[in-house]
Every structure is written in structure tokens, then in C-alpha cells.
Coordinates of C-alpha atoms in Angstrom, one line a residue:
M21 CA -95.4 76.6 22.6
K22 CA -99.0 76.1 21.7
C23 CA -100.4 74.0 18.9
L24 CA -103.9 73.9 17.3
A25 CA -104.8 70.6 15.7
I26 CA -107.8 70.5 13.5
A27 CA -109.5 67.1 13.5
D28 CA -112.1 65.7 11.1
L29 CA -114.1 62.6 10.4
F30 CA -111.0 60.7 9.2
I31 CA -108.6 61.8 11.9
D32 CA -110.9 62.4 14.9
K33 CA -110.0 64.0 18.2
Q34 CA -108.9 60.6 19.8
V35 CA -106.6 59.7 16.9
M36 CA -105.2 63.2 16.8
E37 CA -104.5 63.3 20.5
K38 CA -102.8 59.9 20.5
G39 CA -100.8 60.7 17.4
L40 CA -99.5 64.0 18.7
Q41 CA -98.2 62.5 22.0
K42 CA -94.6 63.2 21.1
L43 CA -95.4 66.9 20.8
K44 CA -97.0 66.9 24.2
E45 CA -93.9 65.2 25.7
Y46 CA -91.9 68.1 24.2
N47 CA -94.0 70.4 26.4
I48 CA -96.1 71.7 23.5
D49 CA -99.6 72.5 24.6
I50 CA -102.1 70.8 22.3
T51 CA -105.6 72.1 21.6
I52 CA -107.8 69.9 19.4
R53 CA -110.8 71.3 17.6
E54 CA -113.0 69.6 15.0
W55 CA -113.9 70.6 11.5
K56 CA -117.4 69.2 11.5
H57 CA -119.3 67.5 8.6
N58 CA -122.5 65.5 8.6
D59 CA -120.9 62.6 6.9
I60 CA -117.8 61.4 5.0
E61 CA -119.3 62.4 1.6
A62 CA -119.7 66.0 2.8
L63 CA -116.1 66.1 3.9
Q64 CA -114.9 64.5 0.7
K65 CA -116.9 67.1 -1.3
D66 CA -115.1 70.0 0.5
N67 CA -111.8 68.2 0.1
I68 CA -112.2 67.8 -3.7
S69 CA -113.2 71.4 -4.0
L70 CA -110.1 72.5 -2.1
E71 CA -107.9 70.2 -4.2
K72 CA -109.2 71.6 -7.5
N73 CA -109.7 75.3 -6.5
G74 CA -107.2 75.9 -3.7
S75 CA -107.5 77.2 -0.1
D76 CA -110.1 79.8 -0.8
A77 CA -112.7 77.3 -2.1
V78 CA -114.1 76.5 1.4
E79 CA -114.4 78.8 4.4
L80 CA -113.2 77.6 7.8
P81 CA -115.8 78.0 10.6
I82 CA -115.1 80.9 12.9
D83 CA -115.3 78.8 16.1
I84 CA -112.1 76.9 15.1
L85 CA -110.2 80.2 15.0
K86 CA -110.9 81.2 18.6
D87 CA -107.7 82.6 20.3
A88 CA -105.9 82.1 16.9
D89 CA -103.2 84.6 17.9
T90 CA -102.1 82.4 20.8
F91 CA -100.9 79.5 18.7
D92 CA -97.4 78.8 17.4
I93 CA -98.3 75.7 15.4
V94 CA -101.4 74.7 13.3
I95 CA -101.9 71.1 12.2
T96 CA -104.6 70.3 9.6
Q97 CA -105.5 67.4 7.3
F98 CA -108.3 68.8 5.1
A99 CA -109.3 72.1 6.8
P100 CA -108.4 75.1 4.7
L101 CA -105.8 77.7 5.7
N102 CA -106.1 80.6 3.2
K103 CA -104.5 84.0 3.4
D104 CA -107.1 85.6 5.7
T105 CA -107.1 82.6 8.0
I106 CA -103.2 82.6 8.2
D107 CA -103.3 86.3 9.1
K108 CA -105.5 85.5 12.1
F109 CA -102.7 83.3 13.5
K110 CA -100.4 86.2 14.2
N111 CA -97.8 84.2 16.0
I112 CA -97.8 81.1 13.9
K113 CA -94.4 79.6 13.0
I114 CA -95.3 76.2 11.6
I115 CA -98.2 74.7 9.6
G116 CA -98.3 70.9 9.4
V117 CA -100.5 69.1 6.8
L118 CA -101.4 65.6 7.6
R119 CA -101.1 64.3 4.1
A120 CA -98.8 64.6 1.1
G121 CA -100.9 67.3 -0.8
I122 CA -101.1 70.8 0.6
E123 CA -103.7 72.2 -1.8
N124 CA -105.8 73.3 1.2
V125 CA -103.1 75.6 2.4
N126 CA -101.9 78.9 0.8
S127 CA -98.3 77.7 1.2
K128 CA -96.9 80.5 -1.0
Y129 CA -98.3 83.2 1.3
A130 CA -97.3 81.3 4.4
E131 CA -93.7 81.0 3.2
E132 CA -93.6 84.7 2.4
K133 CA -94.5 85.4 6.0
G134 CA -91.7 83.1 7.2
I135 CA -93.9 80.3 8.2
E136 CA -92.6 76.7 7.7
V137 CA -95.1 74.4 5.9
F138 CA -94.7 70.7 6.3
N139 CA -96.6 67.9 4.6
T140 CA -96.7 64.3 5.6
P141 CA -95.0 62.4 2.7
G142 CA -95.2 58.7 2.7
R143 CA -98.3 58.3 4.8
S144 CA -100.2 56.6 2.0
I145 CA -97.4 54.4 0.7
T146 CA -98.8 51.1 2.0
S147 CA -102.5 51.8 1.5
V148 CA -102.3 53.1 -2.1
S149 CA -99.7 50.7 -3.3
E150 CA -101.5 47.7 -2.0
F151 CA -104.8 49.0 -3.5
T152 CA -103.1 49.6 -6.9
V153 CA -102.0 45.9 -7.0
G154 CA -105.5 44.9 -6.1
M155 CA -106.9 47.1 -8.9
I156 CA -104.5 45.5 -11.4
L157 CA -105.6 42.0 -10.4
S158 CA -109.3 42.9 -10.3
E159 CA -109.2 44.3 -13.9
I160 CA -107.0 41.8 -15.6
R161 CA -108.6 38.8 -13.9
N162 CA -112.1 40.2 -14.0
I163 CA -112.7 39.7 -10.3
A164 CA -115.1 42.6 -9.7
R165 CA -116.9 41.8 -13.0
S166 CA -117.4 38.2 -12.1
N167 CA -118.9 39.2 -8.7
H168 CA -121.3 41.6 -10.4
Y169 CA -122.4 39.0 -13.0
L170 CA -123.0 36.3 -10.5
K171 CA -125.2 38.6 -8.4
E172 CA -127.2 39.2 -11.5
G173 CA -127.6 35.4 -11.9
K174 CA -125.1 35.2 -14.8
W175 CA -122.5 32.4 -15.1
E176 CA -120.2 34.3 -17.4
K177 CA -116.7 33.5 -18.3
K178 CA -116.2 35.6 -21.4
F179 CA -115.1 39.2 -20.6
P180 CA -114.0 42.3 -22.6
N181 CA -110.4 41.1 -22.4
G182 CA -111.2 37.6 -23.6
I183 CA -111.9 34.2 -22.2
L184 CA -108.3 33.6 -21.0
A185 CA -107.0 36.4 -18.9
P186 CA -103.4 37.7 -18.8
E187 CA -101.2 37.2 -15.8
I188 CA -98.9 39.7 -14.1
K189 CA -96.1 37.2 -14.5
N190 CA -94.1 38.1 -17.7
S191 CA -96.3 41.3 -18.2
K192 CA -94.5 44.5 -18.7
I193 CA -95.6 47.0 -16.0
G194 CA -95.2 50.7 -16.9
L195 CA -95.2 53.0 -13.9
I196 CA -95.7 56.7 -14.5
G197 CA -94.0 58.2 -11.4
Y198 CA -91.4 56.3 -9.3
G199 CA -91.7 58.1 -6.0
D200 CA -92.6 56.5 -2.6
I201 CA -95.8 54.9 -3.9
G202 CA -94.7 54.1 -7.5
S203 CA -91.5 52.4 -6.2
R204 CA -93.5 50.5 -3.6
V205 CA -95.9 49.2 -6.2
A206 CA -92.8 48.0 -8.1
D207 CA -91.6 46.1 -5.0
L208 CA -95.0 44.4 -4.6
L209 CA -95.2 43.4 -8.3
R210 CA -91.6 42.3 -8.7
P211 CA -92.2 38.9 -6.9
F212 CA -95.0 38.1 -9.4
G213 CA -92.4 37.9 -12.1
A214 CA -93.3 41.1 -13.9
K215 CA -90.9 43.2 -15.8
I216 CA -91.1 46.7 -14.5
Q217 CA -90.1 50.0 -16.3
F218 CA -90.9 53.5 -15.2
F219 CA -91.0 57.1 -16.4
D220 CA -90.1 59.8 -13.9
N221 CA -88.3 63.1 -14.7
Y222 CA -87.4 63.6 -11.0
F223 CA -86.0 60.2 -10.1
Q224 CA -82.4 60.0 -9.2
G225 CA -80.7 57.0 -7.7
E226 CA -80.3 53.3 -8.1
T227 CA -83.1 50.9 -9.0
K228 CA -83.7 47.3 -9.9
D229 CA -86.1 48.4 -12.6
E230 CA -85.7 50.0 -16.0
K231 CA -86.0 53.8 -16.4
V232 CA -87.2 55.0 -19.8
E233 CA -86.5 58.5 -21.1
T234 CA -89.9 59.3 -22.6
L235 CA -93.6 58.8 -21.6
E236 CA -94.3 57.8 -25.2
Q237 CA -91.8 54.9 -25.0
L238 CA -93.4 53.7 -21.7
V239 CA -97.0 53.7 -22.9
S240 CA -96.2 52.0 -26.2
E241 CA -94.3 49.2 -24.6
S242 CA -96.3 48.4 -21.4
D243 CA -99.0 45.9 -20.8
I244 CA -100.2 47.5 -17.6
I245 CA -99.8 51.3 -17.1
S246 CA -100.2 52.8 -13.6
M247 CA -100.3 56.5 -12.6
H248 CA -98.2 57.7 -9.6
Y249 CA -97.3 61.3 -10.5
R250 CA -98.2 64.3 -8.4
L251 CA -100.9 66.6 -10.0
T252 CA -99.5 70.0 -10.9
N253 CA -100.2 72.5 -13.7
E254 CA -97.4 70.8 -15.7
T255 CA -98.7 67.2 -15.1
K256 CA -102.4 67.9 -15.6
G257 CA -103.6 65.8 -18.6
M258 CA -100.2 64.3 -19.1
V259 CA -101.8 61.1 -20.4
N260 CA -104.3 61.9 -23.2
K261 CA -105.5 60.9 -26.7
K262 CA -102.0 61.0 -28.1
H263 CA -100.8 58.4 -25.5
F264 CA -103.9 56.1 -25.8
N265 CA -103.2 55.9 -29.5
L266 CA -99.7 54.6 -28.8
M267 CA -100.8 51.9 -26.3
K268 CA -101.2 48.3 -27.1
K269 CA -104.7 47.1 -27.8
S270 CA -104.3 44.7 -24.9
A271 CA -103.1 47.4 -22.5
I272 CA -104.9 48.4 -19.3
V273 CA -104.6 51.7 -17.4
I274 CA -104.7 52.1 -13.6
N275 CA -105.2 55.4 -11.8
T276 CA -105.2 55.5 -8.0
A277 CA -103.4 58.9 -7.9
R278 CA -105.2 62.0 -9.1
S279 CA -108.0 62.2 -11.8
G280 CA -106.4 65.2 -13.5
L281 CA -103.3 63.3 -14.5
I282 CA -105.4 61.5 -17.2
N283 CA -107.7 63.3 -19.6
E284 CA -110.9 61.7 -18.5
N285 CA -112.8 62.2 -21.8
D286 CA -109.9 60.8 -23.8
L287 CA -109.8 57.7 -21.6
I288 CA -113.6 57.2 -22.1
D289 CA -113.2 57.4 -25.9
A290 CA -110.3 54.9 -25.8
L291 CA -112.4 52.5 -23.8
K292 CA -115.5 52.9 -25.9
D293 CA -113.5 52.4 -29.1
Q294 CA -111.6 49.5 -27.5
R295 CA -108.3 51.1 -28.4
I296 CA -107.2 49.7 -25.1
S297 CA -108.4 46.6 -23.2
G298 CA -109.5 48.2 -20.0
A299 CA -109.0 50.5 -17.0
A300 CA -109.3 50.5 -13.2
I301 CA -110.1 53.9 -11.8
D302 CA -110.4 55.2 -8.2
V303 CA -110.4 59.0 -8.8
Y304 CA -112.7 61.2 -10.9
D305 CA -113.0 64.7 -12.2
E306 CA -116.4 64.9 -10.4
E307 CA -116.9 63.3 -7.1
P308 CA -119.1 61.6 -6.0
L309 CA -119.4 60.0 -9.5
P310 CA -122.7 60.9 -11.0
L311 CA -125.0 57.9 -11.9
N312 CA -125.1 59.1 -15.6
H313 CA -121.3 59.2 -15.9
P314 CA -120.1 57.4 -19.0
Y315 CA -117.9 55.1 -16.9
N316 CA -121.2 53.4 -15.6
E317 CA -122.1 52.4 -19.2
L318 CA -118.7 50.7 -19.9
E319 CA -118.0 47.0 -19.4
N320 CA -114.2 47.3 -19.7
I321 CA -113.6 49.4 -16.6
T322 CA -113.4 48.7 -12.8
I323 CA -114.4 51.7 -10.7
T324 CA -114.1 52.3 -6.9
P325 CA -115.2 55.4 -4.9
H326 CA -111.9 57.0 -4.1
V327 CA -110.9 54.6 -1.4
A328 CA -107.3 53.7 -2.2
G329 CA -106.0 55.6 0.9
S330 CA -108.8 54.7 3.2
T331 CA -107.1 52.5 5.7
I332 CA -106.7 52.6 9.5
G333 CA -102.9 52.8 9.3
N334 CA -103.0 55.6 6.7
F335 CA -104.9 58.0 9.0
S336 CA -103.7 56.9 12.4
N337 CA -100.0 57.1 11.5
S338 CA -100.2 60.6 9.9
P339 CA -100.1 62.6 13.2
I340 CA -97.2 60.4 14.4
I341 CA -95.2 60.9 11.2
L342 CA -95.9 64.7 11.2
S343 CA -94.9 64.9 14.9
D344 CA -91.5 63.5 14.1
I345 CA -91.0 65.9 11.2
I346 CA -91.9 68.9 13.4
L347 CA -89.7 67.8 16.3
K348 CA -86.8 67.3 13.9
F349 CA -87.2 70.8 12.7
L350 CA -87.5 72.3 16.2
N351 CA -84.5 70.4 17.5
K352 CA -82.4 71.4 14.4
N353 CA -83.4 75.0 14.8
K354 CA -83.0 75.4 18.5
K355 CA -81.1 78.7 18.8
V356 CA -79.7 80.6 21.7
T357 CA -79.9 84.3 21.3
Y358 CA -76.7 86.3 20.8
M359 CA -77.1 87.9 24.3
E360 CA -77.7 84.5 25.9
S361 CA -74.6 83.1 24.1
F362 CA -72.5 86.2 25.1
G363 CA -73.7 86.0 28.7
F364 CA -73.0 82.3 28.9
I365 CA -69.5 82.7 27.5
I366 CA -68.7 85.5 30.0
V367 CA -70.0 83.4 32.9
L368 CA -68.0 80.4 31.7
I369 CA -64.8 82.4 31.4
G370 CA -65.3 83.9 34.9
A371 CA -66.0 80.5 36.4
V372 CA -62.8 79.0 34.9
L373 CA -60.7 81.9 36.1
L374 CA -62.2 81.8 39.5
Q375 CA -61.7 78.1 39.8
A376 CA -58.0 78.5 38.7
V377 CA -57.3 81.2 41.2
T378 CA -59.2 79.3 44.0
N379 CA -57.3 76.1 43.3
Y380 CA -54.0 77.9 43.4
F381 CA -54.5 79.6 46.7
H382 CA -56.5 76.8 48.3
G383 CA -53.9 74.4 47.2
R384 CA -51.1 76.3 48.8
Y385 CA -53.1 76.7 52.0
Y386 CA -54.2 73.0 52.2
Q387 CA -50.6 71.9 51.5
R388 CA -49.3 73.8 54.5
K389 CA -52.3 72.9 56.7
I390 CA -52.1 69.2 56.1
K391 CA -48.4 69.2 56.9
T392 CA -49.0 71.0 60.1
L393 CA -51.9 68.9 61.2
T394 CA -50.3 65.7 60.2
T395 CA -47.5 66.5 62.6
R396 CA -50.2 66.9 65.3
Y397 CA -51.4 63.4 64.5
S398 CA -48.5 62.0 66.5
E399 CA -50.0 63.9 69.4
G400 CA -53.2 61.9 69.3
Y401 CA -55.4 63.4 66.6
L402 CA -57.0 60.9 64.2
G403 CA -55.7 61.3 60.6
V404 CA -59.0 61.2 58.8
G405 CA -60.3 63.9 61.1
I406 CA -57.3 66.1 60.6
I407 CA -57.5 65.7 56.9
K408 CA -61.2 66.4 56.9
K409 CA -60.5 69.5 59.0
A410 CA -57.7 70.6 56.7
L411 CA -60.1 70.6 53.7
R412 CA -63.2 72.6 53.2
P413 CA -66.0 71.6 55.7
G414 CA -68.0 68.6 54.5
K415 CA -65.2 67.3 52.2
I416 CA -62.9 64.4 52.8
A417 CA -59.9 63.2 50.8
I418 CA -60.7 59.5 51.1
L419 CA -62.6 57.5 48.5
V420 CA -64.2 54.3 49.9
T421 CA -66.1 52.0 47.5
K422 CA -68.0 48.8 48.0
K423 CA -66.9 45.5 46.4
D424 CA -69.3 46.1 43.4
G425 CA -67.7 49.5 42.7
T426 CA -70.5 51.7 44.0
I427 CA -69.5 54.6 46.3
Q428 CA -70.0 54.2 50.0
E429 CA -68.4 57.4 51.3
C430 CA -67.3 60.1 48.9
N431 CA -67.1 63.9 49.5
I432 CA -64.0 64.7 47.5
L433 CA -65.0 67.0 44.7
T434 CA -63.5 70.2 46.0
G435 CA -60.7 68.4 47.8
A436 CA -59.8 66.3 44.8
I437 CA -59.6 69.4 42.5
V438 CA -57.4 71.2 44.9
L439 CA -55.1 68.3 46.0
S440 CA -54.6 66.9 42.6
R441 CA -52.1 69.7 41.8
F442 CA -49.9 68.9 44.8
H443 CA -50.4 65.3 45.7
N444 CA -50.6 63.4 42.4
Y445 CA -54.4 62.6 42.8
K446 CA -55.6 59.4 41.4
E447 CA -58.9 57.5 41.6
Y448 CA -59.1 53.7 41.9
E449 CA -61.8 51.1 41.8
G450 CA -61.6 48.5 44.5
E451 CA -62.8 47.3 47.8
C452 CA -61.3 50.2 49.8
I453 CA -58.5 52.5 48.6
D454 CA -57.2 56.0 49.3
A455 CA -58.0 58.7 46.9
I456 CA -54.7 60.6 47.3
N457 CA -51.4 59.0 46.5
W458 CA -49.3 60.8 49.2
E459 CA -45.7 61.6 48.4
N460 CA -44.9 61.7 52.1
K461 CA -45.0 58.2 53.6
K462 CA -46.1 59.6 57.0
H463 CA -49.1 61.2 55.3
K464 CA -49.9 57.9 53.6
M465 CA -49.9 56.1 56.9
V466 CA -52.4 58.6 58.3
V467 CA -54.8 57.8 55.4
Q468 CA -54.3 54.1 55.6
D469 CA -55.0 54.2 59.4
A470 CA -58.2 56.1 58.7
I471 CA -59.3 53.6 56.1
K472 CA -58.7 50.8 58.5
K473 CA -60.9 52.4 61.1
I474 CA -63.6 53.0 58.4
Q475 CA -63.5 49.4 57.5
Q476 CA -63.9 48.4 61.1
Q477 CA -67.0 50.5 61.8
G478 CA -68.3 51.1 58.3
S479 CA -68.7 54.8 58.7
I480 CA -66.7 58.1 58.8
N481 CA -68.8 59.4 61.7
N482 CA -67.0 60.1 65.0
L483 CA -63.6 59.2 63.6
Y484 CA -61.9 62.4 64.4
T485 CA -61.6 64.6 67.5
A486 CA -60.0 67.7 66.1

């Protein structure tokens, strides 16, 4: 199989190659090409456009599509795969997206063509959840504000939320969304002593926290409200003027998820009118954030440039996580064709029948041959040689092991199968034993004599003259 991996400024060629090592070990041929941008801002601009407008918003450079019809797998992080691009990959079976969102891929069209589309859920759990807790602390404890004031030469201790700041301890945290990131935020905040409740229509399972049935109940009861839902047509603007009017005057709102989840204009009005105490925002309807944006005129908001997920671990682990997902799918769906299965069954049945017939006739022959040649032993032939001669060339019906149990001399596979039917074959572990438990005492003496000679000279070479 062949895989095209499209690198970018966040997951470069080196990180991509290292992260896809498991696919290489699976004998998948990896080709890495780069979706080039002059800087991170240019890449982010394309990414935001794709997230808002879908896979047709940005065109993929033609040089990345060289030999497109030779690839079975395509892996991308931000690079767009629209309908026309997917059609160029005539043999593609899998599309892997190195993040949770797949807005840059026309997944509906891919699935219609029978192409499996995998995202990378959970890659941002640590980075975004930690950042969320940081944003909560920064806003309620005025950390960023204090830094800004001091650099302006102001020794200020009075802030929009008062002189004495609230604590996370004993605060009621309201999480909107309780998936991988939302539940991880809860885990991080619980040791502070916070009481945590959440609203999530899709959550099922056990939890230490309280699930509320309506979004209205959550926003009206919570001191700190944090967004962790996925942005869809249904969730766009899910928090708006109606909800800000239900919030406590002391409430703060955190958004490190997607801008569209909150009606940005309604949030600005709520902050201006001080209907809520404050907000901490990392995502915006327009990015980069314009200098004349209303947020820049407000004192009761902490803003950061969409960096919640920008950690080393987030990007370097993504190819590793996706590799495991793809390999799990490939191993689960390994299929032998009908003809291959039918042919294998026919060969197996034939082999079993042939072995049964062979064992029967060989057994009868060897039984007679050994009796005859054993009689000749009394005339001077050495038993081990006679037995070896009686069996198929290169086989011997004696098993000799070292004291540690490893085999010293053993060529009994054919002989053992044949003789087991007629001589009560049994294997032992020990210093030196015979592999065949002879019913005839005379036969057993022949074997024991051979073993004795093997012990004396440590080899089966030149032990027989027949």
C-alpha cells in the first residue's frame, strides 16, 4: 500500500515521518509532501476559511497531487480534500485527518465513494483542557490584566470583578459539553474544590459530576461557564442573548472551543452592559482579530490569539494516534478473497487426507521393517542405525535432550507421526530418554543401547553400519 502524507508548518516533514513509523513497519510506503505557507498566520487564515466554508474554500496546489492515482491512503491536517481532489485519487481507500475536525475534507462525498474517513479524536485533550484552566485563573484572578497594568506603570488592584477576586474553590463550574476535553477540564478543576455540573445531550455513562437537563439551568446556576461543544449547524450560536440574560451578574464565560458556539455580538453587548462579570476568549469570528474589534476596547475580557491547542505534544502525537487508528482498521478488515479461502480449504483437506493415508501405509511398512531389522541386530547391526534405516532417510526415532531441556539431537517429525499409531509414542523432558515407548522389550533394549552409545560419544554420527 502507498500513503501520501501532507505536512504543514505545524506538523512538518520530520514530525510526520517520525509519527507515521508504525505505518512504515506495516510495509506501507510513505510519501510526504508539504502544503507550503509563508508563515503560521497564512496557514491559520486558510484553516479558518476551510472551517467556515468547507473543503472548497481553498485550492490544494497541483504539485501535491502528483501521481495521485497511485496512493491508497491520504493523510492531512489542514490541507483541503474537496470533491475534485478526491476524484484525482482514483485508488484511495482511506483518508486520515490529523485533528478532531474534518471540515477541510468533503467527507460526505468520500463516504459515498466507499472511502473511510478517520479523524484524530483526543489529540487536543491535554493542551486545550490545561489552557482552559489557565484562562479561568487568568480571568477570575486578573493575572493578564495585572501584567498589562504593571507594564503601563500602573499599580492597580481594583479590577472589573472587584478588589477581592473569587476562587475556584466552592465555585460552581458549568461545562457546556462533556466529551474528551470537557470531562478532562472537570478532572483538572475537581481538586480545586469546585462543584461541577455539565450540559451535554450526547453524554451517556457514569460521572462524578452533575448532569443538568437544560442549557438554561446550567447558565443560570453557574459561576464559571466553559464551552466544549463541537460546532455544527445545530450548535451554532447555542449561547446567545437569551442565555446571557439568565446568567449571574458575577458569571464569567470561557471559550477555547469554536467561536461560532457563542453569538459574538451578544457576548460583546453582555460585557459592555456588565450583565456578566467577564470572559476569556481564544477563538473569534474573524481571525486574526482586527485591531478595531470591540474586544480590544473592553476591560472585562481576557483574549489570546487562538493558541489553546498549540503545544508540542498536540501536534507531534497526532500522526502516532492516527497511525494506530488506521492500523486497527486495516487489521480488522484483513480479508482473504473467496477464491483464496476456497483454494486454502481444498489444499488443507488434501493435505490431511494425504497425511492420513501416508501414515497408515508407512506405519504398516515401518512396523514390519523394524521387527525384521531388530532381529538382524543380534547379528551385529547397531540398533540406532537399524532404526534410522527403518525410518525415512534423515529421521531418527530417538529424542536426546541436554540437562537444560534444549534439544541436542532430534529428527523425529515424520517418524514420530508414523510410529505414534503403533508404538504408543510419548515425549519426555530429561537428560537423555527414548522417544518411543516400545511394547517389545527387545526393541526397547536396542534403543537404550543406542542411547548409551550416544551418551558416550555425544553424537549420532557413525553409530550404525547398516
